Short mmCIF file of C-alpha atoms and ligand atoms in Angstrom, two decimals:
data_model
loop_
_atom_site.label_atom_id
_atom_site.label_comp_id
_atom_site.label_asym_id
_atom_site.label_seq_id
_atom_site.Cartn_x
_atom_site.Cartn_y
_atom_site.Cartn_z
CA MET Q 1 -24.86 25.45 266.20
CA THR Q 2 -27.95 25.73 268.77
CA GLY Q 3 -31.32 23.65 268.54
CA ALA Q 4 -34.20 22.67 270.38
CA TYR Q 5 -34.49 19.75 272.74
CA THR Q 6 -37.98 18.44 274.45
CA GLN Q 7 -38.26 18.44 278.25
CA ASP Q 8 -36.73 14.77 278.11
CA ARG Q 9 -33.69 16.66 277.00
CA LYS Q 10 -34.57 14.70 273.41
CA ARG Q 11 -33.22 16.83 270.45
CA LEU Q 12 -35.89 18.13 268.37
CA VAL Q 13 -35.68 17.35 264.43
CA THR Q 14 -38.23 18.82 261.94
CA LEU Q 15 -39.45 16.20 259.77
CA ILE Q 16 -40.72 17.07 256.31
CA PRO Q 17 -42.37 13.58 254.64
CA GLY Q 18 -42.29 15.08 251.25
CA ASP Q 19 -43.77 13.97 247.85
CA GLY Q 20 -44.76 10.66 246.03
CA VAL Q 21 -42.68 7.74 247.52
CA GLY Q 22 -41.08 10.44 250.30
CA PRO Q 23 -43.43 9.40 253.49
CA GLU Q 24 -42.88 5.66 253.03
CA CYS Q 25 -39.01 6.11 252.99
CA VAL Q 26 -39.29 8.85 255.90
CA ARG Q 27 -41.46 6.87 257.98
CA ALA Q 28 -38.82 3.80 257.86
CA ALA Q 29 -35.81 6.23 258.67
CA GLN Q 30 -37.96 7.51 261.47
CA ARG Q 31 -38.97 3.90 262.96
CA LEU Q 32 -35.40 3.04 262.69
CA ILE Q 33 -33.96 6.17 264.18
CA GLU Q 34 -36.78 5.72 266.89
CA ALA Q 35 -35.59 1.86 267.54
CA SER Q 36 -31.99 2.87 267.67
CA GLY Q 37 -32.21 4.41 270.98
CA ALA Q 38 -31.22 8.19 269.78
CA ALA Q 39 -32.68 10.82 271.98
CA VAL Q 40 -34.24 12.25 269.03
CA ALA Q 41 -37.83 13.74 268.79
CA TRP Q 42 -39.69 14.95 265.87
CA GLU Q 43 -41.63 17.87 264.85
CA GLU Q 44 -43.56 17.32 261.67
CA ARG Q 45 -44.33 19.88 258.93
CA GLN Q 46 -44.80 19.99 255.19
CA ALA Q 47 -43.08 21.50 252.09
CA GLY Q 48 -43.59 20.68 248.46
CA ALA Q 49 -46.27 19.63 245.80
CA SER Q 50 -49.17 19.80 248.43
CA VAL Q 51 -47.84 23.78 249.42
CA PHE Q 52 -47.11 24.56 245.65
CA ARG Q 53 -51.06 23.48 245.14
CA ALA Q 54 -52.56 25.37 247.95
CA GLY Q 55 -51.13 28.78 246.24
CA LEU Q 56 -47.86 29.42 248.10
CA ALA Q 57 -44.94 29.73 245.44
CA SER Q 58 -42.24 29.02 247.34
CA GLY Q 59 -43.40 25.45 248.33
CA VAL Q 60 -42.15 26.10 251.90
CA PRO Q 61 -44.81 27.59 254.29
CA PRO Q 62 -43.71 29.83 256.99
CA GLU Q 63 -44.43 27.05 260.03
CA THR Q 64 -41.87 24.73 257.81
CA ILE Q 65 -39.49 27.86 258.03
CA GLU Q 66 -39.90 28.65 261.57
CA SER Q 67 -39.51 25.05 262.76
CA ILE Q 68 -36.34 24.79 260.68
CA ARG Q 69 -35.03 28.21 262.27
CA LYS Q 70 -35.85 26.50 265.72
CA THR Q 71 -34.73 23.03 265.21
CA ARG Q 72 -31.75 23.44 262.89
CA VAL Q 73 -31.94 20.12 261.78
CA VAL Q 74 -34.64 18.25 259.18
CA LEU Q 75 -34.83 15.14 257.81
CA LYS Q 76 -37.05 15.58 254.79
CA GLY Q 77 -38.39 13.24 251.87
CA PRO Q 78 -38.00 14.42 248.09
CA LEU Q 79 -40.40 17.53 247.19
CA GLU Q 80 -42.09 17.67 243.66
CA THR Q 81 -42.66 20.88 242.04
CA PRO Q 82 -45.79 20.46 240.12
CA VAL Q 83 -45.93 21.68 236.53
CA GLY Q 84 -47.89 25.00 236.28
CA PHE Q 85 -47.02 25.90 240.15
CA GLY Q 86 -43.89 27.88 241.43
CA GLU Q 87 -41.06 29.27 239.49
CA LYS Q 88 -38.48 27.99 241.78
CA SER Q 89 -38.18 24.22 243.43
CA ALA Q 90 -38.89 24.14 246.84
CA ASN Q 91 -35.52 21.96 247.69
CA VAL Q 92 -33.78 25.03 246.26
CA THR Q 93 -35.72 27.45 248.40
CA LEU Q 94 -34.69 25.45 251.68
CA ARG Q 95 -30.79 25.32 250.71
CA LYS Q 96 -30.86 29.04 249.97
CA LEU Q 97 -33.02 30.37 252.65
CA PHE Q 98 -30.71 28.39 255.28
CA GLU Q 99 -27.21 28.74 253.16
CA THR Q 100 -26.76 24.81 253.47
CA TYR Q 101 -23.57 25.59 251.11
CA ALA Q 102 -22.32 22.14 250.97
CA ASN Q 103 -24.15 18.83 249.87
CA ILE Q 104 -22.57 15.69 251.19
CA ARG Q 105 -23.19 12.59 249.06
CA PRO Q 106 -21.19 9.61 250.09
CA VAL Q 107 -21.58 6.13 248.17
CA ARG Q 108 -20.03 3.07 249.07
CA GLU Q 109 -20.16 -0.69 248.11
CA MET Q 110 -23.45 -2.54 249.44
CA PRO Q 111 -23.21 -6.02 250.41
CA GLY Q 112 -25.80 -8.41 248.34
CA VAL Q 113 -26.07 -5.52 245.40
CA ARG Q 114 -24.68 -6.79 242.64
CA THR Q 115 -23.13 -4.17 240.20
CA PRO Q 116 -20.22 -4.16 237.75
CA TYR Q 117 -17.94 -2.86 240.51
CA SER Q 118 -19.04 -5.48 243.29
CA GLY Q 119 -15.69 -6.13 245.11
CA ARG Q 120 -13.91 -3.39 244.47
CA ASN Q 121 -14.47 -1.26 247.53
CA ILE Q 122 -16.15 1.41 246.40
CA ASP Q 123 -16.32 3.97 249.30
CA LEU Q 124 -16.01 7.84 248.19
CA VAL Q 125 -17.69 10.82 249.36
CA VAL Q 126 -18.49 13.70 246.82
CA VAL Q 127 -18.68 16.99 248.39
CA ARG Q 128 -20.97 19.26 246.00
CA GLU Q 129 -21.34 23.16 246.57
CA ASN Q 130 -24.58 24.01 247.03
CA VAL Q 131 -25.84 27.37 246.50
CA GLU Q 132 -23.95 28.99 243.50
CA ASP Q 133 -22.67 28.53 240.11
CA LEU Q 134 -25.03 28.20 237.75
CA TYR Q 135 -27.69 27.12 240.13
CA ALA Q 136 -27.76 30.98 241.59
CA GLY Q 137 -30.83 31.00 238.82
CA ILE Q 138 -29.87 34.07 237.50
CA GLU Q 139 -30.91 33.70 233.52
CA HIS Q 140 -31.82 36.38 231.13
CA MET Q 141 -33.00 36.51 227.38
CA GLN Q 142 -30.36 38.69 226.15
CA THR Q 143 -32.00 38.65 222.95
CA PRO Q 144 -35.05 36.92 221.68
CA GLY Q 145 -33.19 33.86 220.32
CA VAL Q 146 -30.34 34.06 222.84
CA ALA Q 147 -30.55 32.97 226.59
CA GLN Q 148 -27.98 33.87 229.29
CA CYS Q 149 -27.16 32.22 232.71
CA LEU Q 150 -24.70 33.46 234.95
CA LYS Q 151 -22.23 31.28 236.64
CA LEU Q 152 -21.20 33.09 239.82
CA ILE Q 153 -18.14 31.44 242.13
CA SER Q 154 -17.22 33.17 244.82
CA ARG Q 155 -13.94 33.08 246.92
CA LEU Q 156 -16.05 32.94 250.10
CA GLY Q 157 -18.55 29.87 248.54
CA SER Q 158 -15.69 28.17 247.44
CA GLU Q 159 -13.35 28.00 250.94
CA LYS Q 160 -16.29 26.98 252.95
CA VAL Q 161 -17.31 23.77 250.63
CA ILE Q 162 -13.59 23.27 250.19
CA ARG Q 163 -12.62 23.63 254.28
CA LEU Q 164 -15.44 21.57 254.67
CA ALA Q 165 -13.99 18.82 252.48
CA PHE Q 166 -11.01 18.74 254.20
CA GLU Q 167 -12.58 18.93 257.74
CA LEU Q 168 -14.75 16.25 256.18
CA ALA Q 169 -11.87 13.95 255.33
CA ILE Q 170 -10.33 14.44 259.18
CA ALA Q 171 -13.52 13.81 260.86
CA GLU Q 172 -13.75 10.42 259.04
CA GLY Q 173 -10.46 9.23 258.66
CA ARG Q 174 -9.93 9.87 254.84
CA LYS Q 175 -6.78 10.22 253.23
CA ARG Q 176 -6.93 12.21 249.73
CA VAL Q 177 -9.23 15.01 248.44
CA HIS Q 178 -9.75 15.72 245.01
CA CYS Q 179 -10.83 19.14 243.41
CA ALA Q 180 -12.76 18.67 240.19
CA THR Q 181 -13.28 21.70 238.08
CA LYS Q 182 -13.24 22.87 234.72
CA SER Q 183 -10.69 25.50 235.06
CA ASN Q 184 -8.72 24.86 231.82
CA ILE Q 185 -11.60 26.38 230.15
CA MET Q 186 -13.42 28.68 232.64
CA LYS Q 187 -10.51 30.26 234.18
CA LEU Q 188 -11.91 32.74 236.37
CA THR Q 189 -15.10 31.08 237.35
CA GLU Q 190 -13.79 27.23 237.80
CA GLY Q 191 -10.63 28.73 238.30
CA THR Q 192 -11.11 30.62 241.51
CA PHE Q 193 -12.54 27.24 243.03
CA LYS Q 194 -9.26 25.80 242.02
CA ARG Q 195 -7.33 28.41 243.55
CA THR Q 196 -9.27 28.34 246.42
CA PHE Q 197 -8.55 24.79 246.63
CA GLU Q 198 -4.65 24.52 246.30
CA ARG Q 199 -4.12 27.78 248.88
CA ILE Q 200 -6.50 25.95 251.70
CA ALA Q 201 -5.12 22.48 250.99
CA ARG Q 202 -1.91 23.90 252.66
CA ASP Q 203 -3.76 24.30 255.39
CA TYR Q 204 -4.18 20.19 255.89
CA PRO Q 205 -0.57 18.71 254.99
CA ASP Q 206 -1.82 15.49 255.87
CA ILE Q 207 -4.30 15.21 253.65
CA GLU Q 208 -3.44 14.35 250.18
CA ALA Q 209 -4.55 17.16 247.73
CA GLN Q 210 -4.99 16.85 243.91
CA HIS Q 211 -6.72 18.70 241.59
CA ILE Q 212 -8.58 16.60 238.46
CA ILE Q 213 -10.32 18.52 235.43
CA ILE Q 214 -13.83 17.29 235.90
CA ASP Q 215 -14.43 15.59 232.36
CA ASN Q 216 -11.55 13.14 233.13
CA CYS Q 217 -13.07 12.78 236.96
CA ALA Q 218 -16.29 11.53 235.23
CA HIS Q 219 -14.01 8.71 233.06
CA GLN Q 220 -12.22 7.90 235.95
CA LEU Q 221 -15.07 7.66 238.56
CA VAL Q 222 -16.31 5.07 236.06
CA LYS Q 223 -13.10 3.07 234.58
CA ARG Q 224 -11.06 3.18 238.26
CA PRO Q 225 -13.64 4.58 241.21
CA GLU Q 226 -11.89 3.13 243.95
CA GLN Q 227 -8.94 5.54 243.52
CA PHE Q 228 -11.15 8.42 244.76
CA ASP Q 229 -11.56 8.87 248.48
CA ILE Q 230 -13.57 12.70 248.69
CA ILE Q 231 -13.94 14.88 245.77
CA VAL Q 232 -14.91 18.36 246.25
CA THR Q 233 -16.56 20.35 243.09
CA THR Q 234 -18.66 22.79 241.89
CA ASN Q 235 -22.40 22.92 241.95
CA MET Q 236 -23.30 21.44 238.39
CA ASN Q 237 -20.13 19.32 238.31
CA GLY Q 238 -21.02 17.69 241.51
CA ASP Q 239 -24.71 17.43 240.36
CA ILE Q 240 -23.85 15.24 237.69
CA ILE Q 241 -21.07 13.19 239.24
CA SER Q 242 -22.86 12.61 242.15
CA ASP Q 243 -25.77 11.09 240.09
CA LEU Q 244 -22.96 9.15 238.78
CA THR Q 245 -21.46 7.64 241.76
CA SER Q 246 -24.91 6.54 243.04
CA ALA Q 247 -25.25 4.18 239.97
CA LEU Q 248 -21.65 2.72 241.08
CA ILE Q 249 -22.96 1.38 243.71
CA GLY Q 250 -26.20 0.31 242.61
CA GLY Q 251 -28.33 3.34 242.12
CA LEU Q 252 -30.26 5.53 243.97
CA GLY Q 253 -31.71 3.50 246.70
CA PHE Q 254 -28.67 3.40 248.35
CA ALA Q 255 -27.56 7.28 247.99
CA PRO Q 256 -27.89 9.67 251.26
CA SER Q 257 -27.15 13.03 251.26
CA ALA Q 258 -26.73 15.96 253.79
CA ASN Q 259 -26.70 19.83 252.78
CA ILE Q 260 -24.80 21.10 255.57
CA GLY Q 261 -24.58 24.88 256.46
CA ASN Q 262 -23.33 26.52 259.60
CA GLU Q 263 -26.40 26.82 261.10
CA VAL Q 264 -29.05 24.60 259.55
CA ALA Q 265 -28.40 20.98 258.12
CA ILE Q 266 -30.79 19.16 255.75
CA PHE Q 267 -30.48 15.52 255.69
CA GLU Q 268 -32.22 13.32 252.33
CA ALA Q 269 -31.67 10.79 250.42
CA VAL Q 270 -30.53 11.83 246.52
CA HIS Q 271 -33.49 10.45 244.88
CA GLY Q 272 -36.66 12.38 243.95
CA SER Q 273 -40.38 11.12 244.51
CA ALA Q 274 -40.25 8.21 242.34
CA PRO Q 275 -44.18 8.72 241.55
CA LYS Q 276 -44.54 5.88 239.89
CA TYR Q 277 -43.90 3.59 242.98
CA ALA Q 278 -45.52 6.30 245.31
CA GLY Q 279 -48.13 4.68 247.79
CA LYS Q 280 -47.31 1.12 246.89
CA ASN Q 281 -45.36 -0.05 249.76
CA VAL Q 282 -42.31 -0.99 247.43
CA ILE Q 283 -39.62 1.26 247.08
CA ASN Q 284 -36.17 0.90 248.62
CA PRO Q 285 -36.14 3.15 252.22
CA THR Q 286 -32.31 2.65 252.64
CA ALA Q 287 -31.20 5.91 250.86
CA VAL Q 288 -33.44 7.79 253.10
CA ILE Q 289 -32.66 5.57 256.51
CA LEU Q 290 -28.69 6.02 255.81
CA SER Q 291 -29.44 10.01 255.41
CA GLY Q 292 -30.97 9.60 258.88
CA VAL Q 293 -27.32 7.97 260.24
CA MET Q 294 -25.70 10.98 258.61
CA LEU Q 295 -28.31 13.32 260.73
CA LEU Q 296 -27.57 11.16 263.82
CA ARG Q 297 -23.81 11.66 263.44
CA HIS Q 298 -24.24 14.98 262.81
CA LEU Q 299 -25.73 15.23 266.28
CA GLY Q 300 -23.30 13.40 267.70
CA GLU Q 301 -25.12 9.97 268.33
CA PHE Q 302 -22.50 8.35 267.17
CA GLU Q 303 -23.47 4.89 268.69
CA ALA Q 304 -27.18 5.05 267.31
CA ALA Q 305 -25.67 5.53 263.72
CA ALA Q 306 -23.48 2.83 263.73
CA ARG Q 307 -26.02 0.44 264.80
CA ILE Q 308 -28.43 1.45 262.15
CA GLU Q 309 -25.47 1.04 259.60
CA HIS Q 310 -24.61 -2.18 260.95
CA ALA Q 311 -28.21 -3.37 260.94
CA ILE Q 312 -28.19 -2.21 257.24
CA LEU Q 313 -25.17 -4.06 256.22
CA VAL Q 314 -26.17 -7.36 257.76
CA THR Q 315 -29.61 -7.18 256.48
CA LEU Q 316 -28.18 -6.75 253.13
CA GLU Q 317 -25.74 -9.21 253.19
CA GLU Q 318 -27.91 -12.07 254.31
CA GLY Q 319 -30.24 -11.09 251.59
CA LYS Q 320 -33.71 -12.82 253.26
CA VAL Q 321 -35.35 -9.73 252.70
CA GLN Q 322 -34.68 -7.60 249.40
CA THR Q 323 -36.49 -4.76 248.09
CA GLY Q 324 -37.91 -4.66 244.56
CA ASP Q 325 -34.74 -2.44 242.88
CA ILE Q 326 -32.51 -5.56 244.02
CA ALA Q 327 -34.79 -8.83 243.52
CA GLY Q 328 -37.05 -7.34 241.22
CA TYR Q 329 -40.54 -5.75 241.64
CA ASP Q 330 -42.27 -8.58 241.02
CA LYS Q 331 -40.68 -10.72 243.95
CA GLY Q 332 -39.41 -8.01 246.03
CA ALA Q 333 -40.13 -7.09 249.65
CA SER Q 334 -42.21 -4.14 250.58
CA THR Q 335 -40.56 -1.32 251.84
CA THR Q 336 -42.36 -1.74 255.72
CA ALA Q 337 -40.84 -5.87 255.75
CA PHE Q 338 -37.66 -4.47 254.52
CA THR Q 339 -37.41 -2.07 257.52
CA ASP Q 340 -38.92 -4.58 259.65
CA MET Q 341 -35.70 -6.82 259.29
CA VAL Q 342 -33.38 -3.82 259.70
CA ILE Q 343 -35.20 -3.12 263.01
CA ALA Q 344 -34.61 -7.00 264.21
CA ASN Q 345 -30.69 -6.89 263.31
CA LEU Q 346 -30.36 -4.09 265.25
CA GLY Q 347 -27.46 -4.56 267.65
CA ARG Q 348 -26.12 -7.30 265.09
CA THR Q 349 -22.66 -6.28 263.30
CA SER Q 350 -21.50 -7.63 260.22
CA LYS Q 351 -18.07 -9.38 260.79
CA ARG Q 352 -17.14 -8.59 256.74
CA TRP Q 353 -18.47 -5.29 256.31
CA GLN Q 354 -17.11 -2.39 258.24
CA VAL Q 355 -18.49 0.86 259.70
CA ARG Q 356 -16.12 3.61 259.77
CA ASP Q 357 -15.03 5.36 262.80
CA TYR Q 358 -16.51 8.88 262.65
CA ARG Q 359 -15.83 11.84 264.56
CA PRO Q 360 -17.40 15.29 264.58
CA ILE Q 361 -17.08 17.54 261.69
CA ARG Q 362 -15.48 20.75 262.43
CA LEU Q 363 -17.52 23.34 260.56
CA PRO Q 364 -15.63 26.24 258.99
CA GLN Q 365 -16.45 29.77 260.10
CA ILE Q 366 -15.26 32.45 257.95
CA THR Q 367 -16.39 35.94 258.98
CA GLY Q 368 -15.87 39.22 258.35
CA ALA Q 369 -13.09 40.97 256.72
CA GLU Q 370 -11.96 37.68 255.71
CA ALA Q 371 -14.74 36.79 253.95
CA VAL Q 372 -13.98 39.80 251.62
CA VAL Q 373 -11.41 39.95 249.14
CA ARG Q 374 -9.60 43.43 249.21
CA PRO Q 375 -7.47 44.27 246.03
CA ALA Q 376 -4.73 47.14 247.00
CA GLN Q 377 -4.89 48.52 243.66
CA ARG Q 378 -8.11 48.24 241.10
CA ARG Q 379 -8.82 50.21 238.00
CA THR Q 380 -11.16 49.83 234.93
CA LEU Q 381 -9.14 49.16 231.81
CA GLY Q 382 -12.30 49.09 229.41
CA VAL Q 383 -16.04 47.77 229.04
CA ASP Q 384 -17.82 45.07 227.15
CA ILE Q 385 -21.02 46.48 225.97
CA PHE Q 386 -23.32 43.32 224.40
CA VAL Q 387 -25.73 44.53 221.27
CA GLU Q 388 -28.51 42.91 219.41
CA SER Q 389 -27.53 43.05 215.57
CA THR Q 390 -28.55 41.36 212.53
CA LEU Q 391 -25.51 43.00 210.96
CA ALA Q 392 -22.63 41.29 209.50
CA PRO Q 393 -19.84 41.66 211.64
CA GLU Q 394 -17.82 43.76 208.84
CA GLU Q 395 -21.13 46.07 208.80
CA LEU Q 396 -21.41 46.38 212.61
CA GLY Q 397 -17.87 47.05 213.22
CA PRO Q 398 -17.24 50.33 211.16
CA SER Q 399 -20.49 51.59 212.86
CA ILE Q 400 -19.07 50.87 216.45
CA GLU Q 401 -16.25 52.19 215.89
CA GLN Q 402 -17.72 55.67 215.09
CA ALA Q 403 -19.70 55.47 217.86
CA ALA Q 404 -16.58 55.48 219.66
CA GLU Q 405 -15.04 58.19 218.23
CA GLY Q 406 -14.14 60.82 220.43
CA THR Q 407 -14.51 59.00 223.56
CA PRO Q 408 -11.76 57.93 226.10
CA VAL Q 409 -11.90 54.33 224.36
CA LYS Q 410 -11.49 52.45 220.93
CA LEU Q 411 -12.71 49.67 219.74
CA LYS Q 412 -10.60 46.68 220.50
CA MET Q 413 -12.50 43.46 219.13
CA ILE Q 414 -16.17 42.42 218.40
CA SER Q 415 -16.98 38.89 219.43
CA ASN Q 416 -19.82 36.21 218.96
CA ARG Q 417 -20.45 33.52 221.32
CA GLY Q 418 -17.20 34.13 222.59
CA THR Q 419 -15.27 34.06 219.20
CA LYS Q 420 -13.58 37.03 217.95
CA VAL Q 421 -15.06 38.05 214.43
CA TYR Q 422 -14.39 41.75 214.09
CA PRO Q 423 -11.51 42.64 213.02
CA PRO Q 424 -12.09 39.60 210.89
CA THR Q 425 -9.59 36.77 211.53
CA GLY Q 426 -10.76 34.45 208.87
CA ALA Q 427 -12.73 32.24 211.36
CA ILE Q 428 -15.87 30.52 210.06
CA THR Q 429 -18.44 31.66 212.91
CA ASP Q 430 -22.26 31.40 212.49
CA CYS Q 431 -23.13 34.39 213.58
CA VAL Q 432 -25.77 35.20 216.20
CA ASP Q 433 -27.57 38.45 216.56
CA HIS Q 434 -25.87 38.88 219.94
CA PHE Q 435 -22.58 40.80 219.61
CA ARG Q 436 -19.96 41.59 222.46
CA CYS Q 437 -17.97 44.73 221.76
CA ARG Q 438 -14.75 45.30 223.45
CA PHE Q 439 -13.55 48.81 224.15
CA ILE Q 440 -10.46 49.78 225.95
CA LEU Q 441 -8.78 52.60 226.68
CA ARG Q 442 -6.59 54.71 224.34
CA ALA Q 443 -4.29 55.64 227.22
CA PRO Q 444 -4.01 51.75 228.60
CA ASP Q 445 -2.56 52.97 231.74
CA GLY Q 446 -5.81 54.78 232.70
CA ASP Q 447 -8.88 54.18 234.51
CA LEU Q 448 -12.17 54.34 232.84
CA SER Q 449 -14.93 56.39 234.49
CA ASP Q 450 -18.51 55.37 235.17
CA ALA Q 451 -19.35 58.71 233.42
CA ALA Q 452 -17.34 57.94 230.20
CA ILE Q 453 -18.93 54.27 229.99
CA LEU Q 454 -22.41 56.02 230.48
CA ASP Q 455 -21.67 58.61 227.49
CA LEU Q 456 -20.59 55.50 225.63
CA LEU Q 457 -23.40 53.78 226.23
CA ALA Q 458 -25.61 56.68 224.62
CA ARG Q 459 -23.28 56.82 221.76
CA VAL Q 460 -24.01 53.10 220.91
CA GLY Q 461 -27.54 53.10 221.81
CA ALA Q 462 -28.12 55.55 219.38
CA ARG Q 463 -27.17 53.30 216.76
CA HIS Q 464 -27.88 49.58 218.16
CA ARG Q 465 -29.57 48.01 220.85
CA TRP Q 466 -27.44 47.14 223.67
CA MET Q 467 -28.65 44.81 226.33
CA HIS Q 468 -25.94 43.91 228.78
CA VAL Q 469 -22.33 45.67 230.11
CA GLU Q 470 -19.38 44.79 231.86
CA LYS Q 471 -16.28 46.80 233.01
CA LEU Q 472 -13.06 45.24 232.66
CA PRO Q 473 -11.24 45.40 235.68
CA ILE Q 474 -7.70 44.80 236.68
CA PHE Q 475 -7.20 43.78 240.31
CA ASP Q 476 -3.45 44.16 241.68
CA GLY Q 477 -2.24 44.26 237.85
CA GLU Q 478 -4.40 41.01 237.38
CA ASN Q 479 -6.97 41.18 234.16
CA GLY Q 480 -10.56 40.32 235.71
CA PHE Q 481 -11.79 39.21 232.64
CA THR Q 482 -10.81 36.50 229.85
CA LEU Q 483 -10.28 37.33 226.02
CA ALA Q 484 -12.08 35.81 223.30
CA GLN Q 485 -11.51 32.86 221.44
CA GLY Q 486 -8.96 34.55 218.76
CA GLU Q 487 -8.37 38.09 220.33
CA ASP Q 488 -4.70 38.92 221.37
P1 NAP T 501 -36.58 9.90 240.75
O1 NAP T 501 -37.79 10.40 242.02
O2 NAP T 501 -35.14 10.45 241.77
O3 NAP T 501 -36.42 8.81 240.30
C1 NAP T 501 -36.04 7.93 239.09
C2 NAP T 501 -35.77 6.70 239.07
O4 NAP T 501 -35.08 6.31 240.01
C3 NAP T 501 -36.91 5.81 239.69
O5 NAP T 501 -37.85 5.42 238.91
C4 NAP T 501 -36.04 4.45 239.85
O6 NAP T 501 -35.93 3.77 238.95
C5 NAP T 501 -35.24 4.79 240.79
N1 NAP T 501 -35.31 5.57 241.77
C6 NAP T 501 -35.52 6.43 242.64
N2 NAP T 501 -35.72 6.39 244.22
C7 NAP T 501 -35.70 5.08 244.06
C8 NAP T 501 -35.40 4.24 245.42
N3 NAP T 501 -35.86 4.68 246.85
N4 NAP T 501 -35.15 3.06 245.57
C9 NAP T 501 -34.87 2.33 244.07
N5 NAP T 501 -34.72 3.03 243.04
C10 NAP T 501 -35.10 4.17 242.95
O7 NAP T 501 -36.24 10.85 239.88
P2 NAP T 501 -37.59 11.83 238.78
O8 NAP T 501 -38.46 10.77 238.29
O9 NAP T 501 -36.65 12.46 237.58
O10 NAP T 501 -38.06 12.76 239.81
C11 NAP T 501 -39.40 12.49 240.57
C12 NAP T 501 -39.27 14.07 241.15
O11 NAP T 501 -38.84 14.22 241.94
C13 NAP T 501 -39.78 15.31 240.32
O12 NAP T 501 -40.55 16.39 240.55
C14 NAP T 501 -38.14 15.77 240.96
O13 NAP T 501 -38.26 17.07 240.45
C15 NAP T 501 -38.49 15.71 242.01
N6 NAP T 501 -37.12 15.61 242.83
C16 NAP T 501 -36.40 15.60 243.89
C17 NAP T 501 -35.46 15.43 244.60
C18 NAP T 501 -35.71 16.28 246.26
O14 NAP T 501 -36.62 16.58 246.67
N7 NAP T 501 -34.24 16.28 246.48
C19 NAP T 501 -34.56 15.31 243.88
C20 NAP T 501 -34.70 14.76 242.48
C21 NAP T 501 -36.16 14.74 242.23
P3 NAP T 501 -36.17 2.50 237.91
O15 NAP T 501 -37.66 3.23 237.30
O16 NAP T 501 -35.09 2.18 237.37
O17 NAP T 501 -37.01 1.61 239.06
#
């Protein structure tokens, strides 16, 4: 990764103060990084609420994008999408624009922060896939009353984040990586992530690799969080469990994060703009300061990073100055007083609380031919046509069967919200006006042509409103689709 430097060889970092409590926390982190002696200089840019209000729908102005392209590294405060402005969040814009495919969220027990888990040495990292899954944001109203969101999981996207999780384990001297998915239900999407994990784990024989179903992972995290080291998971699973893990160690005031891409890395707290505390100088800046510590390690400034982390541990351990989230907002210290104390503690180390020995992370490089899966054989067995109808399944079925007469396919079944309803199975299904009609080739070894699909669509469309079509592919003999509940 390249980047930009000042004339006196300081690494340039784009600084986005952000919204709400953002500027207060970001200034605290900036002051500490400067006091640590790290060779870092800042280029301040805007994003978020003020940009949306100025009429820019992405929330990220061109001069900010240009700065990030140049510096390749960002320290940012939380960004808001004000109601009534912008369709997409500025955070998501930044993640997608710079392909920051992994979100790394470490949590560790903090001295002086009492939680039900105190003394159990929680020290784990959630590595969340950051650009795919339901967060690709591809949504459609398929009928006036039925919405769809596409869950996209690619082998490439999975491989990048999973390799990064193993590389992170090596860089931080960790021993175990769990992969958390819902592959038992979503066999193709979450299953792709799991299968990719199992394949890549073989390249890392010294790291213990285990799969865990995401719901059990949530349960185990609450019951015995100390068993986890690194958890790698898909976007939505990771979004939810990483908020859970933040709560295990005392809340969002202590949860930093890094959005890592091969070109750009963006460091920020997990928390948002906490508007009720904005401008009051009472917020806990630790999460943003620790995000700054992650940034320094990313830049290879390991010594400065360790100095700041030690200073935070000493400050929290001594407890002379505590922020409102720990002491209570009526008696807590100000954000600036807490930051002053951490700066005063630079150079001190805690005897009891350790700082890991960090090494640089090797970012996975997956390019060219490796990035695309090319089966030796592929064919199309059939097609799913989704129709809007208020007919009962036993009336819709014969009508759809008639539409397929004289074509190379026959109606295999109709499902409603994933459950087979025609031919009838005896299941009690509350049908909505959204049916999937599954057609398969009468000669099952054949290959259904696009022309035949278009002809079928016209025939079905003459009787019912269709709104969605999916081919039923077979790649190297493996079905590229799942069966409906009750389908065999
Ligand atoms: P939030 O800003 O994270 O605040 C929720 C609560 O978390 C606060 O009321 C406070 O709890 C606690 N909290 C947050 N930051 C803290 C800190 N530094 N120290 C101690 N406690 C802290 O979540 P939100 O209210 O749902 O979101 C507000 C706005 O932020 C929204 O516009 C949202 O879209 C945006 N947001 C941005 C990002 C980002 O930019 N990455 C992330 C999340 C949310 P108590 O009330 O219990 O004191």
